[in-house]
Coordinates of C-alpha atoms and ligand atoms in Angstrom, one line a residue:
X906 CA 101.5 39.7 -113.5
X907 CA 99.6 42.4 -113.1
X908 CA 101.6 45.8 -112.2
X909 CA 98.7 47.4 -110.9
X910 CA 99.2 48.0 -106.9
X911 CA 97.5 45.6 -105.1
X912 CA 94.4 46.5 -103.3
X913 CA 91.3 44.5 -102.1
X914 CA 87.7 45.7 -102.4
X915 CA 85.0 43.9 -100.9
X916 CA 81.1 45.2 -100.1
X917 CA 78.2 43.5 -98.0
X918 CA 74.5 44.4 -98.4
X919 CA 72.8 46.1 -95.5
X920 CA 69.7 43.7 -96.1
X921 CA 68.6 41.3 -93.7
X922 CA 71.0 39.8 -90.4
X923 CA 74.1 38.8 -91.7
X924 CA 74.8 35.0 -91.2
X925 CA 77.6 32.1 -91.1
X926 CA 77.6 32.0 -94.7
X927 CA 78.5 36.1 -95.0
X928 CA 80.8 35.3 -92.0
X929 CA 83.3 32.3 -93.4
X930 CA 82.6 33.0 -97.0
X931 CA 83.4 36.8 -96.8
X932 CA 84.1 38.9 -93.6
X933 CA 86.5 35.8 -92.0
X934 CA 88.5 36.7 -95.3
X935 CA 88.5 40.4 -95.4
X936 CA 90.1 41.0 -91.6
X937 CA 93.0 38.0 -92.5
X938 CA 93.6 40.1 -96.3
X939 CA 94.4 43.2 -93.7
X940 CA 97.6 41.6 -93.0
X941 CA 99.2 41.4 -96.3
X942 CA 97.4 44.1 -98.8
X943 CA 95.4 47.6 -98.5
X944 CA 91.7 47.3 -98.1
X945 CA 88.5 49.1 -98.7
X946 CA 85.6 47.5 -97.3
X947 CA 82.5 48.5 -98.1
X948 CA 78.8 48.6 -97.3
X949 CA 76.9 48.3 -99.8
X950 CA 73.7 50.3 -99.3
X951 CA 72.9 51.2 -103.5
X952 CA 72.7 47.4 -103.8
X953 CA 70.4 46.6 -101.4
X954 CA 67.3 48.9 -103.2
X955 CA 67.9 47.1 -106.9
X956 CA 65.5 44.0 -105.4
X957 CA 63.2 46.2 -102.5
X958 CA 62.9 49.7 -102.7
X959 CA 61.5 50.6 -99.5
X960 CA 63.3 48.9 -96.4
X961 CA 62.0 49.8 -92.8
X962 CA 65.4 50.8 -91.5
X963 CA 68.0 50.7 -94.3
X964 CA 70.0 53.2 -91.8
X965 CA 70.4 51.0 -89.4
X966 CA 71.0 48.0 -91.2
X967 CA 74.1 50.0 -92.6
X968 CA 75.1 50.4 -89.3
X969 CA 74.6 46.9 -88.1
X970 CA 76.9 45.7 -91.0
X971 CA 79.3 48.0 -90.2
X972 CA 79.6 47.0 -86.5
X973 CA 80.0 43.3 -87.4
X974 CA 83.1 44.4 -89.3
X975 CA 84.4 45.9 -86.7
X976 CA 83.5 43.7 -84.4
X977 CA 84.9 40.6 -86.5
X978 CA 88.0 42.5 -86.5
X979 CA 88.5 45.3 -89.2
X980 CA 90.4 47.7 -88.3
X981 CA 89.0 50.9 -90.2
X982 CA 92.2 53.1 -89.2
X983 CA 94.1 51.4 -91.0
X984 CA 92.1 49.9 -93.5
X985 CA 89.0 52.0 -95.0
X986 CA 85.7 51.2 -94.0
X987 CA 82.4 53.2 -95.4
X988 CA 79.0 53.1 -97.3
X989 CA 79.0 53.3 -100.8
X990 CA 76.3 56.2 -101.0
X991 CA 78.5 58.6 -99.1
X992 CA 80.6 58.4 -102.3
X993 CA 78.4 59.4 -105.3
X994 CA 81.3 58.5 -108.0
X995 CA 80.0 54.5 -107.6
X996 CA 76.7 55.5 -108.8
X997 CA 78.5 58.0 -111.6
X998 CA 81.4 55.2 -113.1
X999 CA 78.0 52.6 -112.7
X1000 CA 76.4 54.9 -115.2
X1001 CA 79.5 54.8 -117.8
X1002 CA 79.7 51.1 -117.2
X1003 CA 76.0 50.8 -117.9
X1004 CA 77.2 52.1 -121.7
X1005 CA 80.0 49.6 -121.3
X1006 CA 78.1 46.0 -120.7
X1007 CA 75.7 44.6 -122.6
X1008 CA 71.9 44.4 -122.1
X1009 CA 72.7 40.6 -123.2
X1010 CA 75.5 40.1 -120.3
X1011 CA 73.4 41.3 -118.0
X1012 CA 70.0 38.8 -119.1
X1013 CA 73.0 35.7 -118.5
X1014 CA 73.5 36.7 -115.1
X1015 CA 71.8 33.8 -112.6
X1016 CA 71.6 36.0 -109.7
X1017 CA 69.1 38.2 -112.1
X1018 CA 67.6 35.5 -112.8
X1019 CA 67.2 34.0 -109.3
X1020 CA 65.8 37.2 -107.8
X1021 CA 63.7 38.5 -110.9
X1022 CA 61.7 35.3 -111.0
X1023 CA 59.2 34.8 -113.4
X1024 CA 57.8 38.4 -114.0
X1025 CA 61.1 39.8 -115.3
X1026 CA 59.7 42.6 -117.0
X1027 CA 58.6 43.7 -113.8
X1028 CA 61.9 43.6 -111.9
X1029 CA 63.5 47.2 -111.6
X1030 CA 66.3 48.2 -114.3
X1031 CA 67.8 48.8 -111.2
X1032 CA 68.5 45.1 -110.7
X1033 CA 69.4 44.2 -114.2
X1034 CA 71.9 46.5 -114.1
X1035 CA 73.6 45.5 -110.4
X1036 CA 76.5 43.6 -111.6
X1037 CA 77.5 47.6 -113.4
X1038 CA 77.5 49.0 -110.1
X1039 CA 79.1 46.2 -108.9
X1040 CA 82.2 46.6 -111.3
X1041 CA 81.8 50.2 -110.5
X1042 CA 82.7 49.5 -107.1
X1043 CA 85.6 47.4 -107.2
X1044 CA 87.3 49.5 -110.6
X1045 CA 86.5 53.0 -108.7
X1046 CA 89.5 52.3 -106.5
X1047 CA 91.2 50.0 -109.2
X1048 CA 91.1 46.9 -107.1
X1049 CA 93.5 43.7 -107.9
X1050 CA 91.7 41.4 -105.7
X1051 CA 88.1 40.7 -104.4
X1052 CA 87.4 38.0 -101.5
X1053 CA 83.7 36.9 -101.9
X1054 CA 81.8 33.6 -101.6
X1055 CA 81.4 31.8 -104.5
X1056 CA 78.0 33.0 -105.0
X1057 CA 79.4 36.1 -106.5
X1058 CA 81.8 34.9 -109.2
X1059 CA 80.0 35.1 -112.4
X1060 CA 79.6 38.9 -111.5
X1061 CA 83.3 39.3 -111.2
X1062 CA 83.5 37.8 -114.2
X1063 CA 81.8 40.5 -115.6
X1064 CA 83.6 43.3 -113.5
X1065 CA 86.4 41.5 -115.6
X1066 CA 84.8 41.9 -119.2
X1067 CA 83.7 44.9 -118.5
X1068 CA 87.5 46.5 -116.9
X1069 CA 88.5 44.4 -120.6
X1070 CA 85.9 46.5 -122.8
X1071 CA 86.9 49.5 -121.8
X1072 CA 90.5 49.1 -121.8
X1073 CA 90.0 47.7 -125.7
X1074 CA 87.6 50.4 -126.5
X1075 CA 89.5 53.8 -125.2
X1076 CA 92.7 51.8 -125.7
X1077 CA 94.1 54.9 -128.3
X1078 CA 92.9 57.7 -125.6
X1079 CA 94.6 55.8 -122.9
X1080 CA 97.7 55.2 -124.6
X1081 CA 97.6 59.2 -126.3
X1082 CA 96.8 60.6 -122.4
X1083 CA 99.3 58.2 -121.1
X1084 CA 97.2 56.7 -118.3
X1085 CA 97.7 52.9 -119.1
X1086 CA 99.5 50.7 -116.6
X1087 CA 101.3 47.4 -118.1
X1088 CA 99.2 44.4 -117.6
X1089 CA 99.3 40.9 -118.5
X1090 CA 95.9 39.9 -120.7
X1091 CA 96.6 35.9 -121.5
X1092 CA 99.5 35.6 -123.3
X1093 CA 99.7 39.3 -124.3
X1094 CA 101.4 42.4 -122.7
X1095 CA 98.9 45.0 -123.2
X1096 CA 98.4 48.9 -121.4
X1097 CA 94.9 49.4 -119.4
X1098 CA 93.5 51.9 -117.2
X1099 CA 91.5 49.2 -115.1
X1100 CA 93.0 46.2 -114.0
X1101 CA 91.6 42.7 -114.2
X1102 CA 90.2 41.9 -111.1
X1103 CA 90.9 38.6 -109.4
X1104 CA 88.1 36.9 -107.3
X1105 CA 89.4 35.1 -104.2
X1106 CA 87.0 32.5 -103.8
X1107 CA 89.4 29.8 -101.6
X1108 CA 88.8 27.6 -98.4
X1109 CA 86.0 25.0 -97.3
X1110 CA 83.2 27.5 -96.8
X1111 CA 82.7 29.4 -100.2
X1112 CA 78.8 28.1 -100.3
X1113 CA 77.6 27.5 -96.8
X1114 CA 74.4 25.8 -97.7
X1115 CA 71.2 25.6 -95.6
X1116 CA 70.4 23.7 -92.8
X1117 CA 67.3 22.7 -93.8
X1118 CA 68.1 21.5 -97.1
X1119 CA 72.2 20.6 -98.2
X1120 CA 71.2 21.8 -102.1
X1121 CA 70.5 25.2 -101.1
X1122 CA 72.4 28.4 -100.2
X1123 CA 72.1 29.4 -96.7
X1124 CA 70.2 32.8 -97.8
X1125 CA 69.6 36.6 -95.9
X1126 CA 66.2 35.4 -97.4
X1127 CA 65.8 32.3 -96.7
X1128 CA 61.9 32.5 -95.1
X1129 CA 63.1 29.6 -92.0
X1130 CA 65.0 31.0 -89.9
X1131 CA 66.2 27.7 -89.1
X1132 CA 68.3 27.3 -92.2
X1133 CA 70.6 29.6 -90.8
X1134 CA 72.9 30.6 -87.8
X1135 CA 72.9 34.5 -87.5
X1136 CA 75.9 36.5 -86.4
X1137 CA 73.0 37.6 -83.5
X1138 CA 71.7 34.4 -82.3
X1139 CA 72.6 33.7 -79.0
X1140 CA 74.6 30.1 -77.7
X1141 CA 71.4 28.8 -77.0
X1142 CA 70.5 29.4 -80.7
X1143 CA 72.8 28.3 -82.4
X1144 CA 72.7 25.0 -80.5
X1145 CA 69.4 24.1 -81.1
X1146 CA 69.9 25.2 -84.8
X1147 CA 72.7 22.7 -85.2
X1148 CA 70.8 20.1 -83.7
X1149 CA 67.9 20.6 -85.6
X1150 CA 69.6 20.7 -88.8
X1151 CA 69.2 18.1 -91.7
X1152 CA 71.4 15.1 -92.1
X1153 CA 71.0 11.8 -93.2
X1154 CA 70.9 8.6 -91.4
X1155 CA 74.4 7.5 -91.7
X1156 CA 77.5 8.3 -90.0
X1157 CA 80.0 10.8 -91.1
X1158 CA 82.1 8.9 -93.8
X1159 CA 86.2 7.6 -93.5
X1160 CA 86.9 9.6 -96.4
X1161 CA 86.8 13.1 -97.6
X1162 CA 85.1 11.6 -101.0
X1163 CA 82.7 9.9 -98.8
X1164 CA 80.9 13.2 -98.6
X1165 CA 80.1 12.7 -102.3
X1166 CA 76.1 13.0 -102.8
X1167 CA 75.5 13.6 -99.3
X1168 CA 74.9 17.2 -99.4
X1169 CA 74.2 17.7 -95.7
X1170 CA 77.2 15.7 -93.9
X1171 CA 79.5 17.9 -96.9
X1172 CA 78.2 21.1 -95.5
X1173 CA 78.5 20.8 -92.0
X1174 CA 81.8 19.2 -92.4
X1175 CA 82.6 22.3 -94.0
X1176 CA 81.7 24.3 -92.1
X1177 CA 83.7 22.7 -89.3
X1178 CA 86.9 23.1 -91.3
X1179 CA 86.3 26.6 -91.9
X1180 CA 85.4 27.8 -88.6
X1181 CA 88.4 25.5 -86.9
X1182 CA 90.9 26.5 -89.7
X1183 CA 91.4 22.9 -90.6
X1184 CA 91.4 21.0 -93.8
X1185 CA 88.0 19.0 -93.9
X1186 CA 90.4 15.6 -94.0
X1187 CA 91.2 16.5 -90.6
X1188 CA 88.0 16.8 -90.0
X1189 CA 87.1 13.6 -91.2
X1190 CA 90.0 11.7 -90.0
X1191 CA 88.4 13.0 -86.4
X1192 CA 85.0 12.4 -86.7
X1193 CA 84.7 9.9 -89.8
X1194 CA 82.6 7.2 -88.9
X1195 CA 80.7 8.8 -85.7
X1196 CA 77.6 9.3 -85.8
X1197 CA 76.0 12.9 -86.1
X1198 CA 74.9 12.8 -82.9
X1199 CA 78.6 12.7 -81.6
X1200 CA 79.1 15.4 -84.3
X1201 CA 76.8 18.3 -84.0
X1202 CA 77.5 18.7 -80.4
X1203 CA 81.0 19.2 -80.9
X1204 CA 80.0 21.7 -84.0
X1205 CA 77.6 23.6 -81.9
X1206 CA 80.6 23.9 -79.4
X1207 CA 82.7 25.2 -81.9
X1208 CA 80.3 27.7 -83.4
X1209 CA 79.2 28.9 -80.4
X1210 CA 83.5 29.9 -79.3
X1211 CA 84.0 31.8 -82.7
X1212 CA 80.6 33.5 -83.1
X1213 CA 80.0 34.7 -79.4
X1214 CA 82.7 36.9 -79.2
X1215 CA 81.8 38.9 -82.6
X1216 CA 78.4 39.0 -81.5
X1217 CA 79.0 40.5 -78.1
X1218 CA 81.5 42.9 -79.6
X1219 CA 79.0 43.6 -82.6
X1220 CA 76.2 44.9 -79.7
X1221 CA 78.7 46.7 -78.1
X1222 CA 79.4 48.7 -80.7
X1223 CA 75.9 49.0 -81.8
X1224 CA 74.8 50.7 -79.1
X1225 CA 77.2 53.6 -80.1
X1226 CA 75.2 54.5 -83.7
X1227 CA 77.5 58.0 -83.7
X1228 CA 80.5 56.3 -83.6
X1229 CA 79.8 54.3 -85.9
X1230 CA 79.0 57.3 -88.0
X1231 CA 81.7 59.0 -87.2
X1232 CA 83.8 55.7 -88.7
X1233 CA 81.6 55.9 -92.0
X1234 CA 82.5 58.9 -92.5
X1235 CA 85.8 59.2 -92.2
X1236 CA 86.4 56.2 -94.4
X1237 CA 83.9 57.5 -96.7
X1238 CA 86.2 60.7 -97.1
X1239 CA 89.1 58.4 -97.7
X1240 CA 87.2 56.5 -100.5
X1241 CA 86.3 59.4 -102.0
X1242 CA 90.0 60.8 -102.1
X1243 CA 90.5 57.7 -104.5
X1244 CA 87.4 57.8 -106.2
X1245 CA 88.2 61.5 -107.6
X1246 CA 91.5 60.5 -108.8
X1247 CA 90.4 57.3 -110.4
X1248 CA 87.0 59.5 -112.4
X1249 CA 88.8 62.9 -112.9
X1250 CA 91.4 60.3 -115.3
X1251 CA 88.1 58.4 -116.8
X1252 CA 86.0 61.6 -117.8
X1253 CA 89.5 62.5 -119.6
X1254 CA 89.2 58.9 -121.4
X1255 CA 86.2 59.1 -122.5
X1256 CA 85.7 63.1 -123.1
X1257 CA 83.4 64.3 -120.6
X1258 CA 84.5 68.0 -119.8
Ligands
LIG1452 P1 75.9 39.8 -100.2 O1 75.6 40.9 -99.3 O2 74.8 38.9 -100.6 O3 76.9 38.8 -99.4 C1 78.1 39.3 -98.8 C2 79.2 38.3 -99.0 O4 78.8 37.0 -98.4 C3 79.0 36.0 -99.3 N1 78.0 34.9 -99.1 C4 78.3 33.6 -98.9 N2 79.5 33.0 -98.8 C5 79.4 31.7 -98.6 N3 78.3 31.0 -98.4 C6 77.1 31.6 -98.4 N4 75.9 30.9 -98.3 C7 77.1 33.0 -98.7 N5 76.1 33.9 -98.8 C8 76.7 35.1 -99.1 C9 78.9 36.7 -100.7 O5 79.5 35.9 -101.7 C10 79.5 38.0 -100.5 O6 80.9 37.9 -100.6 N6 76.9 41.6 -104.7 C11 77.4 41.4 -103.4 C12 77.8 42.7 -102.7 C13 78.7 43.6 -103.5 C14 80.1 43.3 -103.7 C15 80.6 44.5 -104.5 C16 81.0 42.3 -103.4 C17 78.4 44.7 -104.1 N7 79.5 45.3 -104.7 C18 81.9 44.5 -104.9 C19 82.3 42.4 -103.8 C20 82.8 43.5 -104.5 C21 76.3 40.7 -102.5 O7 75.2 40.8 -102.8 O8 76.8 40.2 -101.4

């Protein structure tokens, strides 16, 4: 066991309308961890330039993401919500992990891989060196645990070799400027400065696929519209986007392993579970052998009663762009009160006057 205090980090690009798949794989998450641990959540406006420089209104898509948590239900009193840029020690620990990691971690990473494309030379160093930031991020504050959809687990991996490599690699500073806390590293007891961060990646809706194609990721940047249901759309919307989305010819199967190799019925199914808060087996055991047109109705339904209320609340608050400042910045004074204390101990590590 880790003896590290217990504190959740989590950040969301401003890029693009956030959709079902940031909703159940992430944000449903961070307002239930608000309950049982401290939280930073965290917009993640440094990210979003690594794959598109210039953004029309990168501003306001901050603030967009930043209503949605509130209006999904974070409370940024007692939790702290801000935007990474507001504290400049992410983009200063990014530049020490940068001397960490490896050029060759970073070349393994799929998402790099995914967004570079074929003309890698041409991406920006910027995006190569993402995940850095990333671990930047979540080891500023020294973060135990990091809800995010599954999408995101090979970089947490790295947050974790990278937290490992510098505890291993200043482990005699550490130890001599007695700043190591007592962690558990396999099966040895060993003193770190960072901790290892554990990814919570649980429930039916870690990958919320597409509605236009069950083998896909439902995507900011997905180029139909129709493969996703936006915290904006309206009931009307979402309907029609549930109806419209792709399924095979059969009915839903008896059995949870009946979804097997039918990626379509799987998702949807999922996504039921998740946004009910009921085990896809109760799902099934409802609806297995109905056809999808007795289904989707009953989905749409569903989607519509636990979306419309965040996205009412989420234009409320929108129309309030000061307040909403006035929350970023507030947290972002909070963050920072955490970030000093964490770099004013790793410029002493590492020797930076
Ligand atoms: P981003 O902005 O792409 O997505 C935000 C969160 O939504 C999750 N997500 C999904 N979950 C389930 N199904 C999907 N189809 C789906 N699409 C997206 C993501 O996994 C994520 O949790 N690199 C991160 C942002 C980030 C971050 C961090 C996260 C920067 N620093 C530190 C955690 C900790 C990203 O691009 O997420």
């Amino acid at each position: 066991m880790s003896e590290f205090a217990p504190r959740v980090f989590s950040g969301v690009q401003p890029t693009g309308n956030l959709h079902l798949g940031n909703y159940l794989g992430a944000i449903r998450k961070f307002v239930a961890l608000q309950e049982s641990h401290d939280c930073l959540y965290c917009v993640v406006d440094l990210h979003s330039i690594t794959a598109q420089l210039v953004h029309e209104d990168l501003a306001g898509q901050t603030r967009s993401i930043t209503a949605a948590f509130l209006a999904a239900g974070i409370d940024a009193d007692k939790h702290i919500v801000f935007n990474q840029s507001r504290v400049p020690e992410h983009a200063e620990l990014a530049w020490i992990f940068n001397c960490v990691a490896r050029i060759g971690w970073m070349n393994r990473m799929t998402q790099f891989k995914d967004k570079a494309g074929k003309d890698r030379e041409n991406a920006s160093l910027g995006l190569l060196a993402y995940p850095s930031l990333m671990a930047a991020d979540i080891l500023l504050y020294r973060a135990t645990h990091v809800p995010v959809g599954d999408d995101q687990k090979q970089h947490l991996e790295l947050t974790r070799d990278i937290a490992q490599k510098f505890n291993n690699d200043f482990s005699a500073k550490i130890a001599a400027l007695g700043l190591g806390v007592p962690m558990q590293v396999g099966e040895e007891r060993v003193d770190g400065f960072f901790p290892l961060t554990e990814p919570l990646i649980e429930g039916p809706a870690t990958r919320v696929m597409s509605l236009k194609d069950g083998t896909k990721k439902m995507s900011k940047s997905d180029p139909s519209d129709l493969s996703r249901i936006n915290l904006t759309d309206d009931a009307d919307q979402i309907a029609r986007k549930i109806r419209k989305a792709k399924t095979d010819p059969n009915p839903l199967p008896e059995t949870v392993e009946g979804l097997k190799g039918r990626p379509e019925a799987e998702n949807l199914v999922g996504i039921f579970a998740a946004l009910a808060d009921r085990p896809r087996a109760d799902v099934i055991a409802e609806y297995g052998g109905k056809p999808f047109s007795e289904f989707k109705p009953a989905l749409a339904d569903l989607a519509v009663s636990a979306l419309a209320p965040v996205s009412t609340e989420m234009r409320r608050i929108e129309s309030d762009p000061a307040e909403i400042d006035r929350v970023l910045a507030k947290g972002g004074e909070r963050a920072r009160e955490i970030a000093l204390a964490t770099m004013k101990d790793v410029k002493a590590i590492v020797g930076l006057l």
